[in-house]
mmCIF file of C-alpha atoms and ligand atoms in Angstrom:
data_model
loop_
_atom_site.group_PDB
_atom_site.id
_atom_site.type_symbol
_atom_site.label_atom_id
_atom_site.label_comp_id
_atom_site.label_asym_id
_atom_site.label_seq_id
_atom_site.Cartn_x
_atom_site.Cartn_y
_atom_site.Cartn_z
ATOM 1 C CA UNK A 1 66.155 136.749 279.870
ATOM 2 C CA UNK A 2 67.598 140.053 279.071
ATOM 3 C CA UNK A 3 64.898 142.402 277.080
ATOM 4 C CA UNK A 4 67.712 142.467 274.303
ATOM 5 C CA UNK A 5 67.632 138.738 274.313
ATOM 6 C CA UNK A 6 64.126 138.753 274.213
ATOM 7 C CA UNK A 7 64.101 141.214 271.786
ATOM 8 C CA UNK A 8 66.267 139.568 269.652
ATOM 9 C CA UNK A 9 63.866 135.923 269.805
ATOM 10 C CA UNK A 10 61.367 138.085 268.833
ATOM 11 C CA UNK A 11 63.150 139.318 265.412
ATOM 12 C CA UNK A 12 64.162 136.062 264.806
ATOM 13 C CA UNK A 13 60.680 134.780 264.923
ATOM 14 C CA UNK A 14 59.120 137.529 262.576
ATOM 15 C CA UNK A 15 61.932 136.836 260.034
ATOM 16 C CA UNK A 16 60.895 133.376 259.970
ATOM 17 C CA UNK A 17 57.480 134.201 259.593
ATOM 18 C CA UNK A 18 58.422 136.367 256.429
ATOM 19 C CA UNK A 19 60.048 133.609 254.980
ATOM 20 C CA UNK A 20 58.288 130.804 255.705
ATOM 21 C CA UNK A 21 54.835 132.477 254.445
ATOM 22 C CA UNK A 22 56.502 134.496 251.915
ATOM 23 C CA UNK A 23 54.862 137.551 252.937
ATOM 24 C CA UNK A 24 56.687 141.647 251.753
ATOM 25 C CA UNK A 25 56.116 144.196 254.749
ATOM 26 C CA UNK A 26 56.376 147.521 253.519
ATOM 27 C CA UNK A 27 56.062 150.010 256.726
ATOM 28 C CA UNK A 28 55.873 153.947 255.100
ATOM 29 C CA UNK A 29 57.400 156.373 257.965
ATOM 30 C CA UNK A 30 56.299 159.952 256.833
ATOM 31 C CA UNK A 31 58.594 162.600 258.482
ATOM 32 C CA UNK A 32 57.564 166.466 258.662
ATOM 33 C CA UNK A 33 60.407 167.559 261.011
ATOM 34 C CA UNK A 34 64.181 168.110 261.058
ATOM 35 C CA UNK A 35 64.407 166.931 265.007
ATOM 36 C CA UNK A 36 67.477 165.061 265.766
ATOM 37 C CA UNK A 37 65.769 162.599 268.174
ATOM 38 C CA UNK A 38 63.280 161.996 265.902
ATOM 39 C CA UNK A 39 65.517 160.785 262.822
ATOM 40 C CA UNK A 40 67.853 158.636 265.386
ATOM 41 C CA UNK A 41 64.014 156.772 266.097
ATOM 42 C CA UNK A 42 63.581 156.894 262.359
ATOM 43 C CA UNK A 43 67.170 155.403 261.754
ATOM 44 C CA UNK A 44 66.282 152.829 264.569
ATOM 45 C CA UNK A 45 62.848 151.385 263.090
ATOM 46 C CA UNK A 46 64.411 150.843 259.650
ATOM 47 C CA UNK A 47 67.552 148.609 260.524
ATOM 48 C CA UNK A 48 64.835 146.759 262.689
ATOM 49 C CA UNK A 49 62.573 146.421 259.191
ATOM 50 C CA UNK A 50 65.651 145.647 257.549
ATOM 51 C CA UNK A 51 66.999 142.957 260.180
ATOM 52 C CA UNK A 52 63.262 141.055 259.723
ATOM 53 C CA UNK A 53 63.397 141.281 256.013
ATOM 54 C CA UNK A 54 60.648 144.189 255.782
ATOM 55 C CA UNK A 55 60.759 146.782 253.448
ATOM 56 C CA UNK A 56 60.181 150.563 254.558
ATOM 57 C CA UNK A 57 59.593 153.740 253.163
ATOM 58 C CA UNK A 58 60.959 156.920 254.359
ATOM 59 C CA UNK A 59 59.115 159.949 253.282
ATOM 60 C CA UNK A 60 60.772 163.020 254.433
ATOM 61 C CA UNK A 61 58.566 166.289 253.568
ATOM 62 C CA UNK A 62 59.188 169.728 254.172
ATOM 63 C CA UNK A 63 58.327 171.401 257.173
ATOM 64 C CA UNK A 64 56.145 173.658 255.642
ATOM 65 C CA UNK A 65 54.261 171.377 253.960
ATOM 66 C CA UNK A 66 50.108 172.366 254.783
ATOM 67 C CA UNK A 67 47.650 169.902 256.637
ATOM 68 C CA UNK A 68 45.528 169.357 253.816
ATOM 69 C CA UNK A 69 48.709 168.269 251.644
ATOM 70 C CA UNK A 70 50.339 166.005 254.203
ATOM 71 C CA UNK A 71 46.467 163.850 254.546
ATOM 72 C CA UNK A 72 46.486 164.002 250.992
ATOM 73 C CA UNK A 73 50.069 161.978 250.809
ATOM 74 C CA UNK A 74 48.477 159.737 253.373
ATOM 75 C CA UNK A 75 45.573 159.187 251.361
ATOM 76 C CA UNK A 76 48.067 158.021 248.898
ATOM 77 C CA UNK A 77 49.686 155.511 251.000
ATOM 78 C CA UNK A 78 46.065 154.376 252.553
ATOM 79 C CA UNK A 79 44.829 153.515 249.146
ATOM 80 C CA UNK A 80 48.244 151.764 248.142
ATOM 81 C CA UNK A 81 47.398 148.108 248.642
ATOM 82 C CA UNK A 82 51.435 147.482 248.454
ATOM 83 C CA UNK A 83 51.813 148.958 251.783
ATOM 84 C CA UNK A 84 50.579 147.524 254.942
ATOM 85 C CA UNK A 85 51.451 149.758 257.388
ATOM 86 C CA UNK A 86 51.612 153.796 257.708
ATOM 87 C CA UNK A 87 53.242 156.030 260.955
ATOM 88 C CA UNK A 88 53.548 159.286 261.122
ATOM 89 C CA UNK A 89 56.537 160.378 263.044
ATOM 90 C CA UNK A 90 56.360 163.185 265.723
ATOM 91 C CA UNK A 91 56.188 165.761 266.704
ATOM 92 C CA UNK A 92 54.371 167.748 263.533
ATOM 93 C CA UNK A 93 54.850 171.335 262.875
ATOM 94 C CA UNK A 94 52.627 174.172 264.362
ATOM 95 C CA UNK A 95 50.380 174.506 260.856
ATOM 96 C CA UNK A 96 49.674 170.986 261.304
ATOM 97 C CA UNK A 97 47.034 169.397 263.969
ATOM 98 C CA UNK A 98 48.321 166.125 264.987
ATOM 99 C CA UNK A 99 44.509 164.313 265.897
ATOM 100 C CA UNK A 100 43.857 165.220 262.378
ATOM 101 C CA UNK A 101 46.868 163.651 261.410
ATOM 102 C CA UNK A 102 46.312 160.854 263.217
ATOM 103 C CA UNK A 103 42.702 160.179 262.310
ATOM 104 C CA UNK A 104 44.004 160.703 258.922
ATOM 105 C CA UNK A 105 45.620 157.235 258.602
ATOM 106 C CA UNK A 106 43.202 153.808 257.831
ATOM 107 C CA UNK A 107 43.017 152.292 261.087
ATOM 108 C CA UNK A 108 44.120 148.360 259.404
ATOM 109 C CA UNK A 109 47.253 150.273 258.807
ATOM 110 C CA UNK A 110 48.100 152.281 261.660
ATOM 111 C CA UNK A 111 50.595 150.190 263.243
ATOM 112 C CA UNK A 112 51.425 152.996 266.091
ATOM 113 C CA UNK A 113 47.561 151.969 267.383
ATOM 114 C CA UNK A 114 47.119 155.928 267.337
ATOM 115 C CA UNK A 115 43.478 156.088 265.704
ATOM 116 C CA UNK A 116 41.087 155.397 268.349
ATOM 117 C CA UNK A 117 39.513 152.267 265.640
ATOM 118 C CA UNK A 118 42.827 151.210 265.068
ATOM 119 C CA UNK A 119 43.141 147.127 265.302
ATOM 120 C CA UNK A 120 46.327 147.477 267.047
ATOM 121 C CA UNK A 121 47.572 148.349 270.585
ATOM 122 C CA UNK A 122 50.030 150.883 270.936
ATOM 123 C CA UNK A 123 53.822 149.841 271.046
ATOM 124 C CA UNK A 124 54.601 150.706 273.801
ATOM 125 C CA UNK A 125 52.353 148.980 276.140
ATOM 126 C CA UNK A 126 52.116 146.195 274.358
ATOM 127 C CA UNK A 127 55.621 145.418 274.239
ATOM 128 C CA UNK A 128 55.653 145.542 278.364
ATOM 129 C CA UNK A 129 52.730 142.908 278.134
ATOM 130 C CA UNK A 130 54.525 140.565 276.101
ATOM 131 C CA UNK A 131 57.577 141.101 277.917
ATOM 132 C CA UNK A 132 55.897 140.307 281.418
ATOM 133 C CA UNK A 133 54.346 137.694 279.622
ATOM 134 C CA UNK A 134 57.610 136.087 278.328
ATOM 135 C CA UNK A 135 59.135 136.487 281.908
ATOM 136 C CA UNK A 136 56.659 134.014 283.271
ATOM 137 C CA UNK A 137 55.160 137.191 285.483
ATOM 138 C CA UNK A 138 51.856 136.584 286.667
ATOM 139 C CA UNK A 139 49.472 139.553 285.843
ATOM 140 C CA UNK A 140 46.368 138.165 286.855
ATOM 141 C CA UNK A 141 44.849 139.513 290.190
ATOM 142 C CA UNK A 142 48.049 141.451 290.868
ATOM 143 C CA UNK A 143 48.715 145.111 291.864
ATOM 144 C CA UNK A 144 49.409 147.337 289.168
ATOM 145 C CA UNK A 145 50.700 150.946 289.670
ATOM 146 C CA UNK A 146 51.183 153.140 286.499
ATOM 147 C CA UNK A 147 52.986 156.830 287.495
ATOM 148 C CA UNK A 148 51.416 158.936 284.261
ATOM 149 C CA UNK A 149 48.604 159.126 282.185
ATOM 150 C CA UNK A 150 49.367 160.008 278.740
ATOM 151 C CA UNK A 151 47.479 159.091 275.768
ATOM 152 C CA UNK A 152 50.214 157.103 274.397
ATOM 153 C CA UNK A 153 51.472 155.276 277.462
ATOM 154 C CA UNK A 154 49.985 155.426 280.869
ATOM 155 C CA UNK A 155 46.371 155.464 279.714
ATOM 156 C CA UNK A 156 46.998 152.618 276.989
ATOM 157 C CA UNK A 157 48.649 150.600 279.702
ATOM 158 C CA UNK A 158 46.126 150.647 282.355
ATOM 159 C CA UNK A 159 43.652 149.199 279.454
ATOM 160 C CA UNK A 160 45.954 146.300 278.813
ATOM 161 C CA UNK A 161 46.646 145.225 282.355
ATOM 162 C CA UNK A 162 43.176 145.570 282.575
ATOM 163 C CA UNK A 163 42.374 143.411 279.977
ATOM 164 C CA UNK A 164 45.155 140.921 281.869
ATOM 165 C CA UNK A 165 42.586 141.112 285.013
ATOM 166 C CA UNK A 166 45.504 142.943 287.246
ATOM 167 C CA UNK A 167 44.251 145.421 289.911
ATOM 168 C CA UNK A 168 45.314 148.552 287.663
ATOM 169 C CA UNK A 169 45.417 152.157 289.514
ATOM 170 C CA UNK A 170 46.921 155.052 287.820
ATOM 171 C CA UNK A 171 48.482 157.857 289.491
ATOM 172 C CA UNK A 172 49.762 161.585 288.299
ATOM 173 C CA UNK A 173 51.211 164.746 288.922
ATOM 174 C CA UNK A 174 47.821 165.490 291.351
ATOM 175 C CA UNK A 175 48.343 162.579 293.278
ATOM 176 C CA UNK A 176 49.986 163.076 296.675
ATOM 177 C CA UNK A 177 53.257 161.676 297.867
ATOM 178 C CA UNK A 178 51.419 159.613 300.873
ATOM 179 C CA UNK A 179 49.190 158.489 298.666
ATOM 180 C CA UNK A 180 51.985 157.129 295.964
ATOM 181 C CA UNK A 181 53.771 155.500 298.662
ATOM 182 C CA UNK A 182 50.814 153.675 300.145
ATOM 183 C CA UNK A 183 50.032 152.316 296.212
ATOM 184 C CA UNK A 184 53.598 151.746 295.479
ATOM 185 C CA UNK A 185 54.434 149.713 298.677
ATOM 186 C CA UNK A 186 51.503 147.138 297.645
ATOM 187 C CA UNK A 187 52.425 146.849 294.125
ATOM 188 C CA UNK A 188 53.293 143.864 292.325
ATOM 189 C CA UNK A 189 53.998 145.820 289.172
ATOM 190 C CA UNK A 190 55.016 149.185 288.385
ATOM 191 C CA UNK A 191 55.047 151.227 285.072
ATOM 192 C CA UNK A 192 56.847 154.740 284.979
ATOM 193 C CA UNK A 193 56.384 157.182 282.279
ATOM 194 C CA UNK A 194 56.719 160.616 283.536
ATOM 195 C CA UNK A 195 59.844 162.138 282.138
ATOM 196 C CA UNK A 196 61.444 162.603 285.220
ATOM 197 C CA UNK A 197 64.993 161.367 285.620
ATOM 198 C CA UNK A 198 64.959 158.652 288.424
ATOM 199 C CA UNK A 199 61.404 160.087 289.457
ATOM 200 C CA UNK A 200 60.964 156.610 291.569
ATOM 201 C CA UNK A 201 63.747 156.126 293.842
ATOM 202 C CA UNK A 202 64.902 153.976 296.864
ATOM 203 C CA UNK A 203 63.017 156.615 299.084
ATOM 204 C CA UNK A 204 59.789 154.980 298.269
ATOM 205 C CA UNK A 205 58.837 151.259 300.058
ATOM 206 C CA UNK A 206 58.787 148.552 297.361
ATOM 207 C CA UNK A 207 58.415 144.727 297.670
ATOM 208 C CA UNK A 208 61.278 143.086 297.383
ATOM 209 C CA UNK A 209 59.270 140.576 294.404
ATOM 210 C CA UNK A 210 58.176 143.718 292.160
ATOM 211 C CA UNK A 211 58.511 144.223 288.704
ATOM 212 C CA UNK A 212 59.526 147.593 288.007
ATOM 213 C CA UNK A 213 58.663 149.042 283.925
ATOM 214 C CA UNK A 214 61.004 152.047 283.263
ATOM 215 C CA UNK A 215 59.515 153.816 280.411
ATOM 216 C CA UNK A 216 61.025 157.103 280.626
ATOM 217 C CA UNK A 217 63.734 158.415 278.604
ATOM 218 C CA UNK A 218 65.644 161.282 279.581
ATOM 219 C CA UNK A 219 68.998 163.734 278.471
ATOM 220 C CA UNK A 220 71.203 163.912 281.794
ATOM 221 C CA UNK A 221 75.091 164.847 281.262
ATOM 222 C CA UNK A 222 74.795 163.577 277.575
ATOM 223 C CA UNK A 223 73.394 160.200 278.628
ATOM 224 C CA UNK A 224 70.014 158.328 278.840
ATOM 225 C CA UNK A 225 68.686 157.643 281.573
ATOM 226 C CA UNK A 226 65.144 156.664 283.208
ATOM 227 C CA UNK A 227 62.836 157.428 285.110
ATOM 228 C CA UNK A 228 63.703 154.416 287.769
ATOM 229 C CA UNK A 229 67.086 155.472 290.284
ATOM 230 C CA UNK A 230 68.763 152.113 288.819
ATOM 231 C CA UNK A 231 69.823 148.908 290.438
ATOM 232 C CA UNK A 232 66.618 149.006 293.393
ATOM 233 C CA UNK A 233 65.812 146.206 295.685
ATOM 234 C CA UNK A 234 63.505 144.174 293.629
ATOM 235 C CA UNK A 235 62.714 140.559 291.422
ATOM 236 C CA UNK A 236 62.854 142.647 287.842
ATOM 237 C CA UNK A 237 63.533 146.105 286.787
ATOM 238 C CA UNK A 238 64.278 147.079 283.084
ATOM 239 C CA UNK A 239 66.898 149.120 282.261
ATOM 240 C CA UNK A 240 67.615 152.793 280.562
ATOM 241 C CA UNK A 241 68.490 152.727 277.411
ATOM 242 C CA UNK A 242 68.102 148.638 276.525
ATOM 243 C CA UNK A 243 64.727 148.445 278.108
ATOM 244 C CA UNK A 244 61.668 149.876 277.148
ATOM 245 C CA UNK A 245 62.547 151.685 274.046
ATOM 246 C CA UNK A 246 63.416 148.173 272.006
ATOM 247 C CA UNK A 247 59.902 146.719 273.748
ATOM 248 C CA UNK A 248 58.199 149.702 271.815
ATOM 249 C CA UNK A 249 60.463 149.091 268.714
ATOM 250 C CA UNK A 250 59.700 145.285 268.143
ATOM 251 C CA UNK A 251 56.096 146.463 268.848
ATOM 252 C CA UNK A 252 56.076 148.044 265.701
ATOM 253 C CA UNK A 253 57.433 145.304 263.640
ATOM 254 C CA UNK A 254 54.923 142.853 265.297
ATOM 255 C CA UNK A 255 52.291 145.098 264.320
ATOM 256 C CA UNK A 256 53.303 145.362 260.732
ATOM 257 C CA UNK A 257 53.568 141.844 260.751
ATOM 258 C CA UNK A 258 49.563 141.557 262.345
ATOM 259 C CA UNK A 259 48.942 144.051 259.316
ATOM 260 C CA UNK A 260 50.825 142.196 256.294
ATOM 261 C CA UNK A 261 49.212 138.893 257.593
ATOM 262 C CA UNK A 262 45.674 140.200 257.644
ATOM 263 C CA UNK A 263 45.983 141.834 254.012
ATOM 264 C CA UNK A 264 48.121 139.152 251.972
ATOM 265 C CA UNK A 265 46.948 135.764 253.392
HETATM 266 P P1 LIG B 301 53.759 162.878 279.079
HETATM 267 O O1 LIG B 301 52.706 162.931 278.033
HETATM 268 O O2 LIG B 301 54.598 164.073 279.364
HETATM 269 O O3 LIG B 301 53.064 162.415 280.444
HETATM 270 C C1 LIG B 301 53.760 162.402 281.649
HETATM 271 C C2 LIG B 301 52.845 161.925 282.734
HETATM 272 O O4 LIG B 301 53.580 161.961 283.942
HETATM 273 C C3 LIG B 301 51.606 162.810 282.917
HETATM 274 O O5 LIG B 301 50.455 162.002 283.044
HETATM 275 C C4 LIG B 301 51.899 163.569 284.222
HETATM 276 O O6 LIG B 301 50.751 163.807 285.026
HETATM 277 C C5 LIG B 301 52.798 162.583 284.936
HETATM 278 N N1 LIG B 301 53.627 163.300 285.897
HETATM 279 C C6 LIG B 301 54.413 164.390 285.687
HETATM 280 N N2 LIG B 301 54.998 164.772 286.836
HETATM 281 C C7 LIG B 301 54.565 163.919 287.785
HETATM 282 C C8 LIG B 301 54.785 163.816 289.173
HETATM 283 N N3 LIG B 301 55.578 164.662 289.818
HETATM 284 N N4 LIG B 301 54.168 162.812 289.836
HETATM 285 C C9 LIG B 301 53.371 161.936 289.201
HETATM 286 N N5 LIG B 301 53.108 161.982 287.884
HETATM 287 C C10 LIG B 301 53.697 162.977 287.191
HETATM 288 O O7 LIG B 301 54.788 161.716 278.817
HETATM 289 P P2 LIG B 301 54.728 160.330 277.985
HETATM 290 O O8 LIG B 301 54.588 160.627 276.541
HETATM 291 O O9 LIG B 301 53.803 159.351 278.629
HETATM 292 O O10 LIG B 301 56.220 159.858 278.253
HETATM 293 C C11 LIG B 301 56.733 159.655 279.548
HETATM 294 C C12 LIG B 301 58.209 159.306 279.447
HETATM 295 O O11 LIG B 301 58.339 158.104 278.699
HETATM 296 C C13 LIG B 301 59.060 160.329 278.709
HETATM 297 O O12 LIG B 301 60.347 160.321 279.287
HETATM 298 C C14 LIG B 301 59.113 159.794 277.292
HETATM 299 O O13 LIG B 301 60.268 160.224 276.606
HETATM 300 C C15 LIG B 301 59.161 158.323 277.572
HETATM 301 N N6 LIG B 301 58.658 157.463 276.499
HETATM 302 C C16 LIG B 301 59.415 156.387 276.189
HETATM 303 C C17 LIG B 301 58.996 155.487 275.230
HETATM 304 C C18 LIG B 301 59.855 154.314 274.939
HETATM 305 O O14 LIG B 301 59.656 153.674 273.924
HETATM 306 N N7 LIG B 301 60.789 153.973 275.815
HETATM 307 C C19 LIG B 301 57.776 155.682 274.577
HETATM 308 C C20 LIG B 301 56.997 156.783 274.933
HETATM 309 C C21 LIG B 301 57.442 157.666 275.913
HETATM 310 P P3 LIG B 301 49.567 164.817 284.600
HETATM 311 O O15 LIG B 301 48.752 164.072 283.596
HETATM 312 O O16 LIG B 301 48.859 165.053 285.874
HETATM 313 O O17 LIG B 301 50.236 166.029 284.019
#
């Protein structure tokens, strides 16, 4: 299965859930930035909301809006019991400190899995988990590589694989090249997200069976591409754009979902 057939199976069943329980998911994107990539990911998570029959409001603020003033407005939305889940889209102006911010938002609502007591996982790991999951790929007792260790991908990962009992090792910009390739020739299952166009590339030894997990998204000549050199030797690799980023979009909507089901039933 494609991810965009997956993804798609995946709408279909969260519609159905809205209908058959009756329930109204109202998702409130607050916006303090006039970045272009930013509103194409805003545009993006409303047709999904729309496409599932959830509701979503877009907040747009000025950019000079102050720190205290944008929690307050969150605040507002925390206390609103007709919304269920809250994200705040970045990146955040330079007045504004964005672990505040973050911490700012009621953890039952923050569907992004941002605040550290948040009850849900961050998108984007969790929708290469469910992926792997729906591929029939065993995780259990397998070797996992993750290239980067940010807060809101390579770190998150490693916890989830963990969780799925794989052998989870995580390496960075520190780590040396030997030391990659001896990881990355023993890995069952590989999750990139360093930013670097086709960063992992036939030069490195795979197995012909792994799984490859292309997170990156990057600008070259006007198109996206990933962080994977495409088309490599092995069982599974996702592709750039059409991979990852819809994982991390139908992420969101299952975690609205989580949310809306814990508050109306
Ligand atoms: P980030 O915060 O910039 O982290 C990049 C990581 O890559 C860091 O841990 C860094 O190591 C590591 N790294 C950099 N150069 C390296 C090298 N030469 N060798 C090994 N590791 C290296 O990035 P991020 O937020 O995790 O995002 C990574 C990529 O995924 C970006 O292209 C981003 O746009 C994309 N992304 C996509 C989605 C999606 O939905 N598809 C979601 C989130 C992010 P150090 O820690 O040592 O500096």
């Amino acid at each position: 299965m494609t991810v965009k057939e997956y993804v798609q199976s995946e709408k279909n069943r969260l519609a159905n859930l809205i209908k058959e329980k009756n329930l109204s998911p109202t998702l409130v994107i607050i916006q303090v930035n006039d970045d272009p990539a930013s509103a194409s990911y805003i545009r993006g998570k409303i047709k999904d909301a729309a496409e599932i029959g959830a509701k979503t409001i877009h907040d747009k603020l000025p950019e000079d809006i102050s720190q205290a003033e944008l929690i307050k407005i969150i605040q507002k939305y925390n206390d609103d019991s007709s919304v269920h889940g809250i994200i705040v889209q970045m990146p955040l102006p330079k007045q504004i400190n964005e672990e505040a911010v973050k911490l700012a938002v009621n953890p039952k609502k923050d569907v992004d899995g941002f605040h550290p007591l948040s009850t849900f996982s961050p998108c984007t790991p969790k929708g290469i988990i469910k992926y792997l999951k729906a591929e029939k790929i065993d995780i259990q007792s397998k070797n996992a590589v993750i290239i980067g260790r940010s807060n809101i991908v390579g770190k998150p990962m490693a916890k989830l694989l963990l969780k799925e009992n794989a052998n989870t090792t995580i390496l960075h910009s520190k780590t040396k090249r030997e030391d990659m390739e001896f990881y990355l020739a023993h890995a069952d299952i590989v999750v990139v997200a360093v930013g670097k166009r086709y960063f992992l590339d036939h030069s490195f030894k795979l197995k012909e069976d792994a799984v490859l997990i292309d997170v990156g998204i990057n600008r070259h000549d006007g198109a996206l591409c990933g962080d994977i050199e495409p088309d490599l030797n092995v069982r599974l690799q996702t592709p750039v754009p059409g991979g990852v980023g819809l994982l991390t979009r139908i992420s969101l909507m299952d975690n609205l979902l989580e949310a809306t089901v814990e508050n109306e039933i």
